Coordinates of C-alpha atoms in Angstrom, one line a residue:
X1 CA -97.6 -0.9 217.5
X2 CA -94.8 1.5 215.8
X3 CA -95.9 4.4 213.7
X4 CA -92.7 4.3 212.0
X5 CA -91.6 2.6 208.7
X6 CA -88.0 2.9 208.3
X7 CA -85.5 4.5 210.0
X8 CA -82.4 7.0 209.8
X9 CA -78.9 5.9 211.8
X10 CA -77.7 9.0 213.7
X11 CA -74.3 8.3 211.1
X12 CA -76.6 8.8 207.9
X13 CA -78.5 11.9 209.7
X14 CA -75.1 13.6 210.7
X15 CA -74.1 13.0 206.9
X16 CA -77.2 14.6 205.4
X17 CA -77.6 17.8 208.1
X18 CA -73.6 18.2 207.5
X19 CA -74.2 18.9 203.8
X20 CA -76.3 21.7 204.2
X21 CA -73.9 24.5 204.0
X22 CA -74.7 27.8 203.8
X23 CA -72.7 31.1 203.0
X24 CA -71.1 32.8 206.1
X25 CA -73.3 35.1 207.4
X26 CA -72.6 38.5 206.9
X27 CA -72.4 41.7 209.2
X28 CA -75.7 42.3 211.3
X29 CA -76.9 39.0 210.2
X30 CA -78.3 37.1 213.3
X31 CA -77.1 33.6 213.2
X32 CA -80.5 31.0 215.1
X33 CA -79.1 29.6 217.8
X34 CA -78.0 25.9 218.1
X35 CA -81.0 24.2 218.3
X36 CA -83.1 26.2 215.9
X37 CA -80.5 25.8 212.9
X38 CA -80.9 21.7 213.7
X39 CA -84.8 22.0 214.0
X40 CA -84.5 23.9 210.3
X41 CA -82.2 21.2 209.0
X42 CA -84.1 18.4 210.3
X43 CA -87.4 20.5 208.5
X44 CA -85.8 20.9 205.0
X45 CA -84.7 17.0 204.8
X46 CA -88.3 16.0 205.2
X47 CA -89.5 18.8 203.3
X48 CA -86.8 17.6 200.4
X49 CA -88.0 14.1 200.7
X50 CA -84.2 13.2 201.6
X51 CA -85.7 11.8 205.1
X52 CA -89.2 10.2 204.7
X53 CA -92.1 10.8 206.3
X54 CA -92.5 8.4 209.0
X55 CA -88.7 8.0 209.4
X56 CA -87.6 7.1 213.1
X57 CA -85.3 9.4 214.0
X58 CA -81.9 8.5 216.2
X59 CA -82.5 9.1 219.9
X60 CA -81.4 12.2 221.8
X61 CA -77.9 11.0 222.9
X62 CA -77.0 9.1 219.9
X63 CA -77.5 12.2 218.0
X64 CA -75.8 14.8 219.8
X65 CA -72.5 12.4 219.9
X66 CA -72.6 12.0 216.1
X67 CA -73.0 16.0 215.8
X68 CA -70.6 16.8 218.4
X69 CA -73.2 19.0 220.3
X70 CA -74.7 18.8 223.7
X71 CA -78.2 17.1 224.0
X72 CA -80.1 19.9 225.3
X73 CA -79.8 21.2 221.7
X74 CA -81.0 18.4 220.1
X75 CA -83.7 17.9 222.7
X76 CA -84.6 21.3 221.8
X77 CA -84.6 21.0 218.0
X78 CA -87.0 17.5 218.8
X79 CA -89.3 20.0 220.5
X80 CA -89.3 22.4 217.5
X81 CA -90.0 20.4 215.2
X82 CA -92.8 18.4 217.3
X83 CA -94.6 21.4 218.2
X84 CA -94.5 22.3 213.9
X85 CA -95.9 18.9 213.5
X86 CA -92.8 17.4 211.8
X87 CA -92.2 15.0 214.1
X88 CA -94.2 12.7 216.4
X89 CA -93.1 10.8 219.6
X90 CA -94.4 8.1 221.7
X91 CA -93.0 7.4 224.8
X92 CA -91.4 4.0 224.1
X93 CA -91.3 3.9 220.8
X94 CA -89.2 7.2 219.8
X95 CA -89.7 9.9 217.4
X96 CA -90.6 9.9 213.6
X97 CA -90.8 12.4 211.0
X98 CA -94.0 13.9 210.2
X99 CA -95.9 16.5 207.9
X100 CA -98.2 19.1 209.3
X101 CA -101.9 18.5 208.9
X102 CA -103.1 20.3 205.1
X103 CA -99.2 19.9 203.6
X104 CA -98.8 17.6 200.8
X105 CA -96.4 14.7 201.6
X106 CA -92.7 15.3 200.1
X107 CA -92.2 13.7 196.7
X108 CA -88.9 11.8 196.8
X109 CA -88.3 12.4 193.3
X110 CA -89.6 15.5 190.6
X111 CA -92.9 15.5 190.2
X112 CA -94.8 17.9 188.2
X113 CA -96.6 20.4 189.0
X114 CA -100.3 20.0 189.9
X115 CA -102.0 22.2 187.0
X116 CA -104.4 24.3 189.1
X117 CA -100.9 25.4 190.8
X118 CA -99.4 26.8 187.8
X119 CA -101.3 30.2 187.7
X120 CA -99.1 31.3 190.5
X121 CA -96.1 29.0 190.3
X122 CA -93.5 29.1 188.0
X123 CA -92.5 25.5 187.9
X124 CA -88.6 25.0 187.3
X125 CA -89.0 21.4 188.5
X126 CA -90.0 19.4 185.5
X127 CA -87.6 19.3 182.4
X128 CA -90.4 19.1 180.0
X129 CA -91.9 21.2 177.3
X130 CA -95.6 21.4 175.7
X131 CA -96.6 19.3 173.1
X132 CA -94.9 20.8 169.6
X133 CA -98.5 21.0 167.7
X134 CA -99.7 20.3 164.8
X135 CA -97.4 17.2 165.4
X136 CA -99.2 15.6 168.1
X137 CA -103.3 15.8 167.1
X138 CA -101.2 14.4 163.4
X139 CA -100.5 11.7 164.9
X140 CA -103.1 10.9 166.7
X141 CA -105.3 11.0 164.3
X142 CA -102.9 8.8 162.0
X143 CA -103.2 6.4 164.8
X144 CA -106.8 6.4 164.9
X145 CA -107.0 5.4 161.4
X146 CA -104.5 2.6 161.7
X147 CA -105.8 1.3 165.2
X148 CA -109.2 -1.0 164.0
X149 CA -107.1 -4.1 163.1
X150 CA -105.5 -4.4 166.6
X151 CA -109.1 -3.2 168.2
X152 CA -110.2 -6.8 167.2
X153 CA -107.3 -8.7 169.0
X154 CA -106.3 -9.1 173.0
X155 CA -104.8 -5.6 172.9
X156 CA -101.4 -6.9 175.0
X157 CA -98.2 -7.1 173.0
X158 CA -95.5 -7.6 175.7
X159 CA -92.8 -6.7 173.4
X160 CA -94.6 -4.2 171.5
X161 CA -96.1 -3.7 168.2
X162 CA -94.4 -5.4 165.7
X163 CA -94.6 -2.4 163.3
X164 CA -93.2 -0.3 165.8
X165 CA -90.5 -2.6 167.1
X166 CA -89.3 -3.1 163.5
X167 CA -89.5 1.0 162.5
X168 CA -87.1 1.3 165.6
X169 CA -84.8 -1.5 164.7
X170 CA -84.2 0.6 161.5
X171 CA -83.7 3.9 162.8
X172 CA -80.5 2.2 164.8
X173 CA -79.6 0.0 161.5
X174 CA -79.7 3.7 159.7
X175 CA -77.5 5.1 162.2
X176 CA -74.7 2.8 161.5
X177 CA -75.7 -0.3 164.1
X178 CA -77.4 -3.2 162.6
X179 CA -80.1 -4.1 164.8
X180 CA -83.1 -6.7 164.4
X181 CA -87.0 -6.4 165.3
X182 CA -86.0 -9.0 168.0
X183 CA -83.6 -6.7 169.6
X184 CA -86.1 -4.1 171.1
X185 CA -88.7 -3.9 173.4
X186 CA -91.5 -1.1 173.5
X187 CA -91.5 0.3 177.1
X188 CA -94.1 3.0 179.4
X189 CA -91.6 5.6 178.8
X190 CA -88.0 5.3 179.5
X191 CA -88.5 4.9 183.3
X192 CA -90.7 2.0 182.9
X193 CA -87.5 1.0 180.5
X194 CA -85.1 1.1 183.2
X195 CA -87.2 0.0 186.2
X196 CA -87.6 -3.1 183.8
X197 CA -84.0 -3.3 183.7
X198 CA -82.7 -2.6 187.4
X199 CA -85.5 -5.8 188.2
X200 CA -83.6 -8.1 185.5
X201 CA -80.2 -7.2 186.3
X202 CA -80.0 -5.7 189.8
X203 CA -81.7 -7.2 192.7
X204 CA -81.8 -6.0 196.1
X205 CA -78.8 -5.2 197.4
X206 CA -76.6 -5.0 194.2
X207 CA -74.1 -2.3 193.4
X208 CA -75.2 0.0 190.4
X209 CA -72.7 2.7 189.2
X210 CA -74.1 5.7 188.8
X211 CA -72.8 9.1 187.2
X212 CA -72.7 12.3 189.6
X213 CA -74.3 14.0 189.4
X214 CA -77.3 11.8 187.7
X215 CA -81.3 12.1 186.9
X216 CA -82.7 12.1 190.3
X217 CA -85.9 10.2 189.5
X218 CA -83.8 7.5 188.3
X219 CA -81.7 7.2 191.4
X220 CA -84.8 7.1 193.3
X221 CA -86.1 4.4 191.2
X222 CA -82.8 2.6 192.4
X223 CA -83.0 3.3 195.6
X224 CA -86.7 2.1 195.7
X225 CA -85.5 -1.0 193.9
X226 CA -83.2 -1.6 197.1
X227 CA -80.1 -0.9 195.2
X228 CA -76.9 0.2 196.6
X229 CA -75.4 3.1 194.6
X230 CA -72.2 3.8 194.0
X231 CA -71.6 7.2 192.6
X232 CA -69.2 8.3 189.9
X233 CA -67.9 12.3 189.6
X234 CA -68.1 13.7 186.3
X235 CA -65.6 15.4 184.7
X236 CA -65.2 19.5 185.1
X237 CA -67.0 21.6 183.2
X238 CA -69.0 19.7 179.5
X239 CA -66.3 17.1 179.0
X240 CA -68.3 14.2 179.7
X241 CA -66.9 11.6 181.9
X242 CA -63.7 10.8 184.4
X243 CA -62.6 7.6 182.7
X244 CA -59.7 7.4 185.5
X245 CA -62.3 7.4 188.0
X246 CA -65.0 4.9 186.0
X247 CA -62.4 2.4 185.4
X248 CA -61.8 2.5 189.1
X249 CA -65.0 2.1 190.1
X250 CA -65.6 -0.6 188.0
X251 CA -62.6 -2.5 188.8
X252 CA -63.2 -2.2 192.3
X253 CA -66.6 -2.5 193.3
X254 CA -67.7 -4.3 190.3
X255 CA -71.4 -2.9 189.9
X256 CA -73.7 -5.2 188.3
X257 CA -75.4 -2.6 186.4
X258 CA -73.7 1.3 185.0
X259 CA -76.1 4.1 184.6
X260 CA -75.1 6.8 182.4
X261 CA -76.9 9.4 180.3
X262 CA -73.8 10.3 177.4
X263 CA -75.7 12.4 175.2
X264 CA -76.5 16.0 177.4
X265 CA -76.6 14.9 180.3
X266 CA -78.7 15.1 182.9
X267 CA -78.6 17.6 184.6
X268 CA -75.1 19.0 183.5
X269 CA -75.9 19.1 179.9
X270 CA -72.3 17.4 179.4
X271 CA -71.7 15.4 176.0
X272 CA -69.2 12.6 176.1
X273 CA -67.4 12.0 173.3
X274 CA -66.4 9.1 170.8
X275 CA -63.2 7.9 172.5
X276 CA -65.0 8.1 176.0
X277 CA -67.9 5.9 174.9
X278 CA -65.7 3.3 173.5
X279 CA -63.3 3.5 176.7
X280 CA -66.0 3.3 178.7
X281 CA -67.6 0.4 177.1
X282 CA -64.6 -1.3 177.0
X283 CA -64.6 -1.0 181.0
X284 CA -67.6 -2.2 181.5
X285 CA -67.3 -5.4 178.9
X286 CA -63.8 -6.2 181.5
X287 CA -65.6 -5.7 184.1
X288 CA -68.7 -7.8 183.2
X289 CA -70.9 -4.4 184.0
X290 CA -73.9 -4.3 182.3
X291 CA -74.1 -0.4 181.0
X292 CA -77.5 1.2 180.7
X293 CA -76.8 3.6 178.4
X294 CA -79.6 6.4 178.6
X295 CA -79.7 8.4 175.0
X296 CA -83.2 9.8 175.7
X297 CA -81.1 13.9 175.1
X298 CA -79.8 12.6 172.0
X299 CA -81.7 14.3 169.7
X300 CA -81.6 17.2 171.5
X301 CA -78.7 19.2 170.3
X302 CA -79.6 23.1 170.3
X303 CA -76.5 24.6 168.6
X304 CA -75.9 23.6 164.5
X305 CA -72.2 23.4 164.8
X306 CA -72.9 20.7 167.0
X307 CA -71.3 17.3 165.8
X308 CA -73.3 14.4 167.5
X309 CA -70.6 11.5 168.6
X310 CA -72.0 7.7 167.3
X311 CA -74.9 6.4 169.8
X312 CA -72.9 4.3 173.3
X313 CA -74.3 0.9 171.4
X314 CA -71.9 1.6 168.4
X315 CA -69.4 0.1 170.5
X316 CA -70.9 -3.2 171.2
X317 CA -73.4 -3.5 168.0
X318 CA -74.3 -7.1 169.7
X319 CA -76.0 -5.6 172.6
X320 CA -74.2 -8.3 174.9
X321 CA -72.8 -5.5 177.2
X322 CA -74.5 -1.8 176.5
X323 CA -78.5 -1.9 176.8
X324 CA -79.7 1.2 175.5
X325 CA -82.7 3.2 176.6
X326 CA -84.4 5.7 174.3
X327 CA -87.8 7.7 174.3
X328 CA -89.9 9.8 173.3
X329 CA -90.7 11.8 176.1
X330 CA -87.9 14.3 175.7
X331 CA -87.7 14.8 172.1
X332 CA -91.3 14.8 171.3
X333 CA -93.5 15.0 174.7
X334 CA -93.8 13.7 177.9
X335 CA -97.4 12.7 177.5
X336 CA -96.3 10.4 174.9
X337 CA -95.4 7.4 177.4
X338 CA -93.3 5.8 174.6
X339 CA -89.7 4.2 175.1
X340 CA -87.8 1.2 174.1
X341 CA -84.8 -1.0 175.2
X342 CA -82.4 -1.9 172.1
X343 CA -80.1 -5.0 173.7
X344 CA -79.0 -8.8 172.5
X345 CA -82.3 -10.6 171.5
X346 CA -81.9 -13.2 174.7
X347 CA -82.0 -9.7 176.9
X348 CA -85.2 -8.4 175.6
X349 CA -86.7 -12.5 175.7
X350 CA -85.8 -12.2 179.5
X351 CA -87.1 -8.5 179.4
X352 CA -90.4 -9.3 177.8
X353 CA -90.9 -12.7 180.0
X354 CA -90.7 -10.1 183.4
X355 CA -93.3 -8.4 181.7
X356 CA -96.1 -10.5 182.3
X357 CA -95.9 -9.7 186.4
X358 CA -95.6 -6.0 185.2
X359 CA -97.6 -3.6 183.2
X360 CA -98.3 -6.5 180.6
X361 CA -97.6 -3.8 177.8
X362 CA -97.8 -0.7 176.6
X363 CA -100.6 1.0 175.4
X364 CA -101.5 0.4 171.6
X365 CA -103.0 3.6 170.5
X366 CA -99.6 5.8 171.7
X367 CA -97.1 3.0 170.1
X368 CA -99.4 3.8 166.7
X369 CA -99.1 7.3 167.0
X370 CA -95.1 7.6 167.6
X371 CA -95.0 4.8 164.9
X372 CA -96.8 7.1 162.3
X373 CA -94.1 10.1 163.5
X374 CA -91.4 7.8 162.3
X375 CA -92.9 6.6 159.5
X376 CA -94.5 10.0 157.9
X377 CA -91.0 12.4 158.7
X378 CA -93.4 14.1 161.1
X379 CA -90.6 12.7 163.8
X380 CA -88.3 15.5 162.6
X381 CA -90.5 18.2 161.7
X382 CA -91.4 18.0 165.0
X383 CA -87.9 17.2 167.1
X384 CA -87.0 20.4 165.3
X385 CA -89.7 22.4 166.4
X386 CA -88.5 21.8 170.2
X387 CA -84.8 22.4 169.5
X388 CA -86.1 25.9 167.9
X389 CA -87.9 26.3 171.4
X390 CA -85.3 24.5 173.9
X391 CA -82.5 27.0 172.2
X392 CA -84.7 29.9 172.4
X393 CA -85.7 29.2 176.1
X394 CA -81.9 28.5 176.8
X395 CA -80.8 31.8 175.8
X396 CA -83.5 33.4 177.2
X397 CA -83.0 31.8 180.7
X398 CA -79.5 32.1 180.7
X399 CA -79.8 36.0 180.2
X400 CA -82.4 36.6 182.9
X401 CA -80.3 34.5 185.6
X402 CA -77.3 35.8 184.7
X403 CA -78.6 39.3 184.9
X404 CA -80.5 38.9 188.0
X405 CA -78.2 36.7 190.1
X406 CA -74.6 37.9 188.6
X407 CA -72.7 35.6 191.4
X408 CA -74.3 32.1 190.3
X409 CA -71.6 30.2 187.9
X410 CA -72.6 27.5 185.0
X411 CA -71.8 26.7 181.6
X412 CA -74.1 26.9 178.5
X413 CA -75.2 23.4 177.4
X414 CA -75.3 23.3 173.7
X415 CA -78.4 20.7 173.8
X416 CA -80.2 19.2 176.5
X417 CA -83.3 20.8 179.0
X418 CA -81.4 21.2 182.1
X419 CA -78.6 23.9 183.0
X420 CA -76.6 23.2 186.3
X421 CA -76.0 26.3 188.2
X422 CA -73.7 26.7 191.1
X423 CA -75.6 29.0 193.6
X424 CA -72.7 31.6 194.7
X425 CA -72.2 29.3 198.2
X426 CA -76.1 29.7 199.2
X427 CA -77.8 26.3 200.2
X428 CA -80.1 24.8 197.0
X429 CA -82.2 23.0 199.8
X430 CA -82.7 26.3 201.4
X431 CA -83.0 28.4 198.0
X432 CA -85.9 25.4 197.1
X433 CA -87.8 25.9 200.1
X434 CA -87.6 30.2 199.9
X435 CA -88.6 29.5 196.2
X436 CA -91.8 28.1 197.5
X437 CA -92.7 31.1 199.3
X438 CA -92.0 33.4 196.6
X439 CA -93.9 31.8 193.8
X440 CA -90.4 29.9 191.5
X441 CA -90.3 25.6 192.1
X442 CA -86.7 24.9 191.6
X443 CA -84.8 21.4 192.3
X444 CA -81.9 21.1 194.8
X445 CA -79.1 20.1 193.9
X446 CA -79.0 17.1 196.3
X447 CA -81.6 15.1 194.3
X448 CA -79.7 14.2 191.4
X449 CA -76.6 13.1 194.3
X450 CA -76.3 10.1 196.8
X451 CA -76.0 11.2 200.5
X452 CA -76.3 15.1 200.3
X453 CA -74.2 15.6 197.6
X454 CA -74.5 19.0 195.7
X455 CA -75.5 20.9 198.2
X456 CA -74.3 24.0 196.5
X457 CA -76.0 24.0 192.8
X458 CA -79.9 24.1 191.4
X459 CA -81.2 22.6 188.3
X460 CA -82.9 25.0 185.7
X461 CA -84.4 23.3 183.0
X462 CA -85.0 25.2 179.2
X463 CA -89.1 24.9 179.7
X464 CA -89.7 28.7 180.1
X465 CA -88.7 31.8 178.0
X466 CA -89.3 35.3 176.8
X467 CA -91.1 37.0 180.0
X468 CA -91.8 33.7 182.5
X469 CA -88.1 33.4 182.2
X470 CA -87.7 37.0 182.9
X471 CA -89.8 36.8 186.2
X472 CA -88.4 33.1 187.2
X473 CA -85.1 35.1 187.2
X474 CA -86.6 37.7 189.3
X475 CA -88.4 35.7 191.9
X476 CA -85.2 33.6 192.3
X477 CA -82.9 36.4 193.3
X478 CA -85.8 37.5 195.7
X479 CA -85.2 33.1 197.1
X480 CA -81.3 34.4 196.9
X481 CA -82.0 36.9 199.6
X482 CA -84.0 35.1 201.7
X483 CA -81.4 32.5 202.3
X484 CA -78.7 35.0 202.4
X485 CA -80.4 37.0 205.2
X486 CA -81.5 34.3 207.0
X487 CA -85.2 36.0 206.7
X488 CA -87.8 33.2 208.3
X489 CA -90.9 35.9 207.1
X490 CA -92.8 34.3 204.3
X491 CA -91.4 37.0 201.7
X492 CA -93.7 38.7 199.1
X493 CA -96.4 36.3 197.9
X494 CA -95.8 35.2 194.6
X495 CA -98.1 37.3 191.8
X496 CA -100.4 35.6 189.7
X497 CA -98.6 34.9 186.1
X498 CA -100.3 33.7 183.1
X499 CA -98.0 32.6 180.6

């Protein structure tokens, strides 16, 4: 019997260890020898969650040919890693990847961080903020007082509360787009939105567009989905999209489904503008793409100068091509599992029939309490209490980093969590892993790409400030160094910081 389940073509493997570069090394730095550097790359895949755990692993000789080296070395890195307990082999049956007995299997995606960890971990992983009080126990409460009626029914509504469904239809008819009760669907949060999707559209084995770089969870919910993705660069800098290269794209491969995020994107923070929506929607209708058009930033604008473009759905009021995802896990809180799907009424019908071999529904007391936000004003009281703390952690953060690590390059957002920083030619996979040691969680680049892309950038989100931001700054520069010297020590243990 195998103790595999999957495996990794010596093709993909090559791909993935050829994307780890890191900065030439510099004089009286000791470069590992052949084998060691390929045991290390090998580590940091698994470690990343970019090779599974039980992942069979191409033999010897297959290997060494793809990475034009000798097999010795790769026997030797096979070794390594075996004798670290990342990799297990069975005389007939090959070698898989493995974690060491007491480590916690890789996350494929970003999870948050356990709370008893956070004492001494700064945690740069999650792009989400606390709760903005009084807002949350408000509503709560006001959902508490509204919830005996539906305490006497079933408790399921597939499509979600009717109030609800009907307060959101008139937010979008508010914003300029017309939009009926019977065009929306209450979701688990805007990943349950688009997993709900990806089934209804995509299939195993269809082609879904994707922006990169893009949210990393979502690509992973793709992936698991069994979708093949076809990646789209973004433009330079905050500009939004490449049209050229989406129309391409489009044309060519002709996804079934388009996945973008237009409003601060992330994790560039880009904001696409009027004329690129509408071209790109266009594209898409030609094409017959389905676009998912994720607007879960959208309220998020930090800067007042900022002049919001009209919502991706403005261009195709119907809903028969844009399907548009929206939550309130961003905006408002993460432990608010609310989202919703706005898309032609016969979408959300085969949306809501899905359902029933789903999650059934979402819960009722949550839909009451964002439906008593919307309905009270206490939505924007509170939306505006996170931009005052997004903006203030954003230029808080971006002083410390810049500061402490004077050769990384990015752009200020001007809404958004997320700031994507390019790491002055040091590996993000590496500069993750020294993080680790040295008590800062930061996401590699190469989560939010397809096949190792990125390499070269981390993801900082806006969720610390003031004197956490100071220290996250400090304990990456002390990651910096790590990687740049090669140093295999575990570094100074992280100190204990209490927010």
């Amino acid at each position: 019997m195998a103790h595999w389940t999957s495996a990794v073509g010596a093709a993909q493997l090559a791909r993935l260890l050829g994307s780890q570069q890191d900065r030439p090394a510099g004089p009286g730095t000791r470069r590992p020898p052949a084998y060691r550097a390929l045991a290390d790359g090998i580590r940091l895949l698994v470690l990343e969650g970019r090779v599974p755990v039980a992942a069979r692993l191409p033999a010897e000789r297959e290997l060494a040919l793809a990475l034009s080296v000798s097999r010795t070395t790769v026997a030797a890195a096979y070794e390594a890693l075996r004798g670290e307990g990342f990799l297990e082999s069975r005389r007939g049956a090959g070698s898989w990847t493995a974690v060491p007995a007491g480590n916690p299997v890789p996350a494929r995606g970003l999870e948050p961080l356990p709370p008893e960890a956070l004492g001494s971990m700064i945690d740069l992983g999650c792009a989400a903020l606390p709760a903005p009080e009084p807002w949350l126990t408000r509503a709560v409460q006001g959902a508490l007082e509204e919830l005996p009626p539906y305490a006497h029914t079933h408790g399921d509504y597939p499509a979600g509360l009717p109030a609800l469904r009907a307060m959101i239809a008139d937010r979008y008819t508010q914003r300029g787009i017309p939009t009926m009760p019977e065009q929306i669907m209450v979701t688990t949060g805007a990943m349950g939105a688009i997993d709900a999707i990806c089934h209804l559209f995509g299939g195993r084995g269809e082609r879904i567009a994707v922006e990169s770089p893009s949210y990393a969870n979502i690509l992973q919910l793709m992936r698991e989905a069994g979708a093949r993705l076809v990646p789209v660069a973004m433009a330079e800098g905050l500009t939004g999209w490449d049209l050229d290269r989406w129309r391409q794209v489009l044309r060519e491969a002709a996804p079934r489904i388009a996945y973008v995020v237009a409003d601060f994107h992330n994790p560039t923070g880009a904001l696409a503008d009027d004329d690129q929506r509408r071209r790109l929607v266009d594209a898409a209708r030609s094409a017959g793409t389905v676009l998912v058009a994720d607007e879960t930033m959208s309220e998020l604008w930090l800067d007042e100068d900022v002049e919001m473009p009209r919502p991706v759905c403005a261009f195709d009021p119907a809903g028969s091509t844009v399907v548009t995802v929206g939550s309130a896990s961003k905006a408002f809180w993460a432990g608010m599992r609310i989202g919703w799907v706005r898309a032609a009424p016969d979408v959300i019908r085969s949306l809501v029939a899905a359902r029933a071999y789903a999650d059934l529904g979402t819960p009722v007391l949550e839909q009451l309490a964002v439906n008593w936000l919307f309905g009270t004003g206490g939505w924007e009281e509170a939306v505006e209490l996170r931009r005052a703390q997004a903006r203030q952690n954003r230029d808080e953060l971006v002083s410390a980093v810049r500061r402490e690590l004077p050769g990384w390059e990015f752009e200020v957002p001007r809404g958004g969590l997320t700031l994507w920083v390019r790491t002055g030619g040091l590996s993000g996979s590496r500069l993750a892993e020294a993080g680790e040691r040295v008590g800062v969680r930061v996401p590699s680049g190469p989560r939010f790409g397809v096949d190792g892309a990125f390499e070269g950038y981390v993801r900082l989100p806006f969720t610390v400030g003031g004197a956490v931001a100071e220290e996250a700054a400090v304990r990456l520069a002390a990651a910096a160094r790590i990687v740049e010297t090669g140093g295999t020590s575990g570094g100074e243990a992280p100190r204990t910081f209490v927010a």
